C-alpha positions as CSV (number, residue, x, y, z in Angstrom):
1,M,130.3,44.6,157.8
2,K,133.0,45.3,155.2
3,G,131.9,44.8,151.7
4,T,128.3,45.4,152.4
5,W,126.3,48.3,151.1
6,K,126.0,49.6,154.7
7,H,129.7,49.8,155.0
8,W,130.0,51.5,151.7
9,L,127.3,54.0,152.7
10,Y,129.1,54.7,156.0
11,T,132.5,55.3,154.5
12,H,130.9,57.5,151.8
13,Y,128.6,59.4,154.2
14,H,130.0,62.7,152.9
15,W,127.7,62.3,149.9
16,V,124.7,61.6,152.0
17,V,125.3,64.9,153.8
18,A,125.8,66.7,150.5
19,A,122.5,65.2,149.2
20,V,120.5,66.2,152.2
21,V,121.9,69.7,152.3
22,F,121.1,69.9,148.5
23,L,117.5,69.0,149.2
24,E,117.3,71.4,152.2
25,F,118.8,74.3,150.3
26,S,116.6,73.7,147.2
27,T,113.5,73.7,149.4
28,A,114.2,76.5,151.8
29,I,115.8,78.9,149.3
30,G,113.8,77.8,146.3
31,L,110.6,78.6,148.1
32,A,112.0,81.8,149.4
33,N,113.0,82.9,145.9
34,N,109.3,82.8,145.0
35,I,107.5,84.1,148.1
36,Y,107.7,87.8,147.0
37,S,107.4,87.2,143.3
38,I,104.7,84.8,142.1
39,Y,102.6,85.6,145.2
40,L,102.9,89.4,144.7
41,I,99.8,89.9,142.6
42,P,97.4,87.2,144.0
43,V,98.2,88.1,147.7
44,T,98.0,91.9,147.2
45,E,94.7,91.5,145.3
46,G,93.4,88.9,147.8
47,L,94.2,91.0,150.9
48,G,93.4,94.4,149.2
49,V,96.9,95.9,149.8
50,S,99.3,97.8,147.6
51,R,102.5,96.3,146.3
52,G,104.5,98.7,148.4
53,V,102.8,97.6,151.6
54,F,103.4,94.0,150.7
55,S,107.1,94.6,150.0
56,L,107.6,95.8,153.6
57,A,107.6,92.1,154.5
58,P,111.0,91.3,152.7
59,S,112.4,94.4,154.3
60,I,111.6,93.0,157.7
61,K,113.0,89.7,156.7
62,Y,116.3,91.1,155.6
63,L,116.6,93.3,158.7
64,A,116.1,90.2,160.8
65,A,118.6,88.3,158.6
66,F,121.2,91.1,159.3
67,F,121.1,90.2,163.0
68,S,121.0,86.5,162.2
69,N,124.3,86.8,160.2
70,L,125.9,88.7,163.0
71,A,125.0,86.0,165.6
72,F,125.7,83.1,163.2
73,G,129.3,82.4,164.3
74,L,128.5,82.3,168.1
75,L,125.4,80.2,167.7
76,Y,127.0,77.8,165.2
77,R,129.9,77.2,167.6
78,H,127.5,76.2,170.3
79,W,125.0,74.1,168.3
80,G,126.4,73.4,164.9
81,Y,124.5,72.9,161.6
82,R,122.3,70.0,162.4
83,Q,120.5,71.7,165.4
84,T,120.4,75.2,164.0
85,A,119.2,74.2,160.5
86,T,116.5,71.9,161.9
87,V,115.1,74.7,164.1
88,A,115.5,77.2,161.3
89,L,113.5,75.1,158.8
90,A,110.8,74.4,161.4
91,L,110.4,78.1,162.2
92,T,110.3,78.9,158.5
93,G,107.5,76.3,158.1
94,V,105.6,77.9,160.9
95,A,105.9,81.2,159.1
96,Y,104.4,79.7,155.9
97,V,101.5,78.3,157.9
98,G,100.8,81.9,159.0
99,Y,101.0,83.1,155.5
100,A,98.5,80.5,154.3
101,L,96.0,81.6,157.0
102,A,96.6,85.4,156.7
103,R,93.6,87.7,156.6
104,N,95.8,90.8,156.6
105,M,99.5,91.6,156.3
106,A,100.3,91.0,160.0
107,P,101.2,87.3,159.5
108,F,103.4,88.2,156.6
109,Y,105.3,90.7,158.8
110,L,105.6,88.3,161.8
111,G,106.6,85.4,159.5
112,A,109.2,87.6,157.9
113,V,110.9,88.0,161.3
114,L,111.0,84.2,161.8
115,V,112.3,83.6,158.3
116,G,114.9,86.3,158.6
117,L,116.2,85.1,161.9
118,S,116.5,81.5,160.5
119,E,118.0,82.5,157.2
120,A,121.8,82.3,158.1
121,F,121.5,78.8,159.3
122,C,119.9,77.1,156.3
123,S,121.3,79.5,153.7
124,T,124.8,80.5,152.5
125,A,126.6,80.8,155.8
126,G,125.4,77.5,157.3
127,T,125.7,75.6,154.1
128,A,129.3,76.8,153.4
129,R,130.3,75.7,156.9
130,V,128.9,72.2,156.8
131,I,130.2,71.5,153.3
132,S,133.7,72.8,154.2
133,A,133.7,70.5,157.3
134,W,132.9,67.4,155.2
135,F,134.8,68.1,152.0
136,H,138.4,69.1,151.4
137,R,138.5,67.6,147.9
138,H,135.8,68.8,145.5
139,Q,134.8,71.4,148.0
140,G,134.3,74.2,145.5
141,L,132.4,71.9,143.1
142,V,130.2,70.5,145.8
143,L,129.4,73.9,147.3
144,G,128.6,75.2,143.8
145,V,126.3,72.3,143.0
146,V,124.5,72.5,146.4
147,M,124.0,76.3,146.1
148,A,122.8,75.8,142.5
149,S,119.9,73.8,144.0
150,S,118.3,77.1,145.0
151,G,117.9,77.9,141.3
152,I,116.6,74.4,140.5
153,G,114.2,74.6,143.4
154,G,113.1,78.1,142.5
155,S,112.4,77.1,139.0
156,L,110.5,74.0,140.0
157,F,108.4,75.7,142.7
158,S,107.7,78.7,140.4
159,V,105.9,76.4,138.0
160,V,104.4,74.0,140.5
161,M,103.1,76.6,143.0
162,T,101.7,78.8,140.1
163,A,99.8,75.7,138.9
164,V,98.5,75.1,142.5
165,M,97.4,78.7,142.7
166,T,95.6,78.4,139.3
167,R,93.8,75.2,140.3
168,W,93.1,76.1,144.0
169,S,94.5,79.2,145.6
170,W,97.6,81.0,146.9
171,R,96.7,79.8,150.4
172,A,96.9,76.2,149.3
173,A,100.3,76.8,147.6
174,L,101.7,78.3,150.8
175,G,100.3,75.5,152.9
176,I,102.0,72.9,150.7
177,S,105.2,74.9,151.0
178,A,105.0,74.7,154.8
179,G,104.7,70.9,154.7
180,L,107.8,70.7,152.5
181,L,109.8,72.8,155.0
182,F,108.8,70.6,157.9
183,L,109.8,67.5,155.8
184,A,113.2,69.1,155.1
185,S,113.7,69.8,158.8
186,V,113.1,66.1,159.6
187,L,115.6,65.0,157.0
188,V,118.3,67.2,158.4
189,V,117.9,66.1,162.0
190,L,117.8,62.4,161.0
191,L,120.6,62.3,158.4
192,V,123.0,65.2,158.8
193,R,126.0,65.2,161.2
194,D,128.0,68.4,161.7
195,A,131.4,66.9,161.0
196,P,132.9,63.6,159.9
197,A,134.6,63.2,163.2
198,W,131.1,62.5,164.7
199,M,131.2,59.2,162.8
200,G,134.9,58.5,163.1
201,L,135.5,59.7,159.5
202,Q,137.8,62.3,157.9
203,P,136.8,65.1,155.5
204,L,136.9,63.8,152.0
205,G,140.4,64.4,150.6
206,D,142.0,65.4,153.9
207,E,144.7,62.7,153.9
208,E,145.5,63.4,150.2
209,D,145.9,67.1,150.9
210,R,148.3,66.3,153.8
211,Q,150.4,64.0,151.7
212,R,150.7,66.4,148.7
213,A,151.6,69.3,151.0
214,K,154.3,67.2,152.7
215,A,155.7,66.0,149.4
216,R,155.9,69.6,148.1
217,Q,157.1,70.9,151.4
218,T,154.5,73.7,151.2
219,R,151.8,74.8,153.4
220,R,148.2,73.5,152.7
221,P,146.0,76.2,151.0
222,A,143.9,76.5,154.1
223,D,147.0,77.5,156.1
224,W,147.5,80.8,154.2
225,D,147.1,83.6,156.7
226,G,145.7,86.5,154.6
227,I,144.9,90.0,155.8
228,P,143.9,90.3,159.4
229,M,140.5,91.8,160.2
230,A,142.2,94.4,162.4
231,V,144.1,95.6,159.3
232,L,141.0,95.5,157.0
233,K,139.1,97.7,159.4
234,R,141.7,100.4,158.8
235,R,141.7,100.2,155.1
236,G,139.4,102.2,152.8
237,F,139.2,99.5,150.1
238,F,137.5,97.2,152.6
239,Y,134.6,99.7,153.1
240,V,134.5,100.2,149.3
241,I,134.0,96.5,149.0
242,L,131.2,96.6,151.6
243,L,129.5,99.5,149.7
244,A,129.8,97.6,146.4
245,T,128.4,94.4,148.0
246,F,125.5,96.5,149.4
247,L,124.8,97.8,145.9
248,V,124.9,94.3,144.4
249,G,122.3,93.3,146.9
250,I,120.2,96.4,146.1
251,V,120.1,95.4,142.4
252,N,119.5,91.7,142.9
253,Y,116.8,92.1,145.6
254,A,115.0,94.8,143.7
255,V,114.9,93.0,140.4
256,F,114.4,89.2,140.8
257,P,111.2,89.3,143.0
258,I,109.4,91.6,140.5
259,V,110.2,89.7,137.3
260,A,107.0,87.7,137.1
261,A,104.8,90.8,138.0
262,H,106.8,93.0,135.6
263,L,106.3,90.6,132.7
264,Q,102.6,90.3,133.4
265,D,102.4,94.1,133.4
266,R,104.2,94.0,130.0
267,G,101.5,91.6,128.6
268,L,102.6,88.0,129.4
269,S,100.1,85.7,131.0
270,A,100.7,84.5,134.6
271,A,101.7,81.1,133.4
272,G,104.1,82.6,130.8
273,A,105.7,84.9,133.3
274,A,106.1,82.0,135.8
275,S,107.8,80.0,133.1
276,V,110.2,82.8,132.3
277,Q,111.0,83.1,136.0
278,G,111.5,79.3,136.1
279,V,114.1,79.8,133.3
280,M,115.8,82.4,135.3
281,F,116.2,80.1,138.3
282,L,117.4,77.3,136.2
283,A,119.9,79.6,134.5
284,M,121.0,80.8,137.9
285,A,121.7,77.2,138.9
286,G,123.9,76.7,135.9
287,A,125.6,80.1,136.4
288,K,126.7,79.1,139.9
289,I,128.4,76.0,138.6
290,V,130.0,77.8,135.7
291,E,131.2,80.7,137.9
292,G,132.7,78.2,140.4
293,L,134.6,76.5,137.6
294,C,135.7,79.8,136.0
295,C,137.0,81.0,139.4
296,D,139.2,77.8,139.4
297,R,140.6,78.6,136.0
298,F,140.7,82.4,136.0
299,S,140.6,84.9,138.9
300,A,137.5,85.6,141.0
301,R,138.0,89.3,140.2
302,S,137.7,88.6,136.5
303,V,134.6,86.5,136.9
304,M,133.0,89.2,139.1
305,V,133.5,91.8,136.4
306,F,131.8,89.6,133.9
307,C,128.9,89.0,136.3
308,L,128.3,92.7,136.9
309,L,128.4,93.5,133.1
310,S,125.9,90.6,132.7
311,T,123.7,92.0,135.4
312,A,123.6,95.5,133.8
313,G,122.8,94.1,130.4
314,G,120.1,91.7,131.7
315,T,118.5,94.5,133.8
316,A,118.4,96.9,130.8
317,L,117.0,94.1,128.5
318,L,114.4,93.3,131.1
319,A,113.2,96.9,131.0
320,L,112.8,96.6,127.2
321,S,111.1,93.2,127.3
322,G,107.8,92.9,125.5
323,S,107.9,89.3,124.4
324,A,108.7,86.0,126.0
325,A,111.9,85.5,123.9
326,M,113.3,88.9,124.9
327,A,112.4,88.2,128.5
328,I,114.2,84.8,128.5
329,A,117.3,86.4,127.1
330,A,117.1,89.1,129.8
331,V,116.8,86.7,132.7
332,I,119.5,84.4,131.4
333,L,121.9,87.4,131.4
334,F,120.7,88.5,134.8
335,S,121.1,85.1,136.3
336,F,124.9,85.4,136.4
337,G,124.5,88.4,138.7
338,L,122.1,86.5,140.9
339,A,124.8,84.0,141.7
340,T,127.2,86.7,143.0
341,T,125.8,86.7,146.5
342,T,126.3,82.9,147.0
343,V,129.2,81.5,145.0
344,M,131.1,84.6,144.2
345,L,131.2,86.3,147.6
346,P,132.9,83.4,149.4
347,T,135.3,82.8,146.5
348,L,136.1,86.5,146.1
349,T,136.7,86.9,149.9
350,T,139.2,84.1,149.9
351,E,141.1,85.6,146.9
352,L,141.2,89.1,148.2
353,F,141.6,88.6,151.9
354,G,142.8,85.1,152.4
355,E,141.8,82.7,155.2
356,R,143.0,84.3,158.4
357,D,139.8,86.2,159.2
358,Y,137.7,84.7,156.4
359,S,134.5,84.2,158.5
360,S,134.6,87.8,159.8
361,A,135.2,89.3,156.3
362,L,132.5,87.2,154.7
363,G,130.1,87.8,157.5
364,A,130.5,91.6,157.1
365,Q,129.6,91.3,153.4
366,L,126.6,89.0,154.1
367,A,125.4,91.6,156.6
368,A,125.7,94.2,153.9
369,I,123.7,92.0,151.6
370,S,121.0,91.6,154.3
371,L,120.8,95.4,154.8
372,S,120.4,96.0,151.1
373,G,117.3,93.7,151.2
374,V,115.7,96.0,153.7
375,I,115.2,98.8,151.2
376,A,115.6,97.3,147.8
377,L,112.1,95.7,147.1
378,P,110.0,98.4,148.9
379,A,111.8,101.1,146.9
380,M,111.1,99.2,143.7
381,N,107.4,98.6,144.5
382,F,106.7,102.1,145.9
383,S,108.2,103.4,142.7
384,F,105.7,101.2,140.8
385,D,102.9,102.6,143.0
386,L,104.0,106.1,142.1
387,L,104.9,105.6,138.4
388,G,102.7,102.7,137.4
389,S,105.6,100.8,136.0
390,Y,108.8,99.0,136.9
391,V,110.6,100.2,133.8
392,P,112.1,103.5,135.2
393,G,113.4,101.6,138.3
394,L,115.0,98.9,136.1
395,W,116.9,101.5,134.1
396,C,118.2,103.1,137.3
397,L,119.4,99.8,138.6
398,A,121.3,99.1,135.4
399,L,123.2,102.3,136.0
400,V,123.7,101.4,139.6
401,T,125.3,98.2,138.5
402,L,127.9,100.0,136.3
403,V,128.7,102.3,139.3
404,T,129.2,99.1,141.4
405,L,131.6,97.7,138.9
406,G,133.7,100.9,139.2
407,L,133.7,100.5,143.0
408,Y,134.9,96.9,142.8
409,L,137.7,97.8,140.4
410,I,138.9,100.5,142.9
411,A,138.7,98.0,145.8
412,F,140.5,95.2,143.8
413,R,143.4,97.5,143.3
414,G,143.6,98.4,147.0
415,A,143.4,94.8,148.0
416,R,146.2,93.8,145.6
417,R,148.4,96.6,146.9
418,E,147.8,95.5,150.6
419,R,148.7,91.9,149.8
420,R,151.9,92.9,148.0
421,C,153.0,95.0,151.0
422,M,152.3,92.1,153.4
423,E,154.1,89.6,151.3
424,A,157.1,91.9,150.9
425,A,157.2,92.3,154.7
426,Y,157.4,88.4,155.2
427,V,160.4,88.1,152.9
């Protein structure tokens, strides 16, 4: 068998797993990035409901995702990525079938529960776990590229599904989306394995890491203990981090779903607004890779500061946007902030808290992100119903981002102080 393409494929199966997870992530998250944006106007007009009523659906989804993230560790230990992601994608597909057949908002609310409960397993948490299991070398780059697929998928589906709605209807677009999710679930169950040990393989780069660590007589990076969760729970800076993370979610989840509707309100056509939103998702894909590379060269703290300043500038520019050119500039700036909840949170968690209780520390932040989604979009859309415009809300969110930056700077200082104290105690 050696020397054949089958042997080569077997020994390089790491890249098969990465490719399938890339497709799964681009489909599930790419479609999710559009469900409450490009469908906002056609669905509310088709069902005769207000934007505020429609935006209760993402609140339900994020509340369900909060519990999904809390249960992720336990369920993943029992069933792993392959089984949980397959079921999650299938349940999400069922939800989209319900959306396509909806005659009122009930299927959107029930579907939101299914999507939210499934989210952890086919989104950031599950993806990070399966990639870390297969890759020790190139792990950050592979994770960044895979997570960038949500922007690529979001951009593609924004244009394609808008064209489907223009030619046929929003129901047809949601039905096609359901079929894509079912296809993704089939690919995962057929091709993905939870760990290379299932196939008698090792993680990519595992042996090289061991040899380099032995030659240098140092511990491997993954062996660094970090700050225990028991200590973090007693430190104020950890709760400041959680509050700042919550506010990051508020800004992101309030802004990106309303971009297409806001730009149509400002005079752009539906196709033009969808194209700008497509640019935003493509820029987000690039931002994830750039941020990952910058974190390798600089500190994650410095990159996070840049992302927050970019978010504030992009949000303010979006409030002023009255042309396609200005809107494109706004969403490109804002795209760096959109990447913070995927690439930046895992990287920042490792830098600040280490590896000892990494899963618990990251899980707490992802739960905070989920909670922010419960209130962000309804607040934004109810403000539109009251004021007739998203502009006042966008200005408020730009200010919230600057407050968030201040909170992060305070928390960074506290985390550095705690780490210095722990390192001094080890000497």
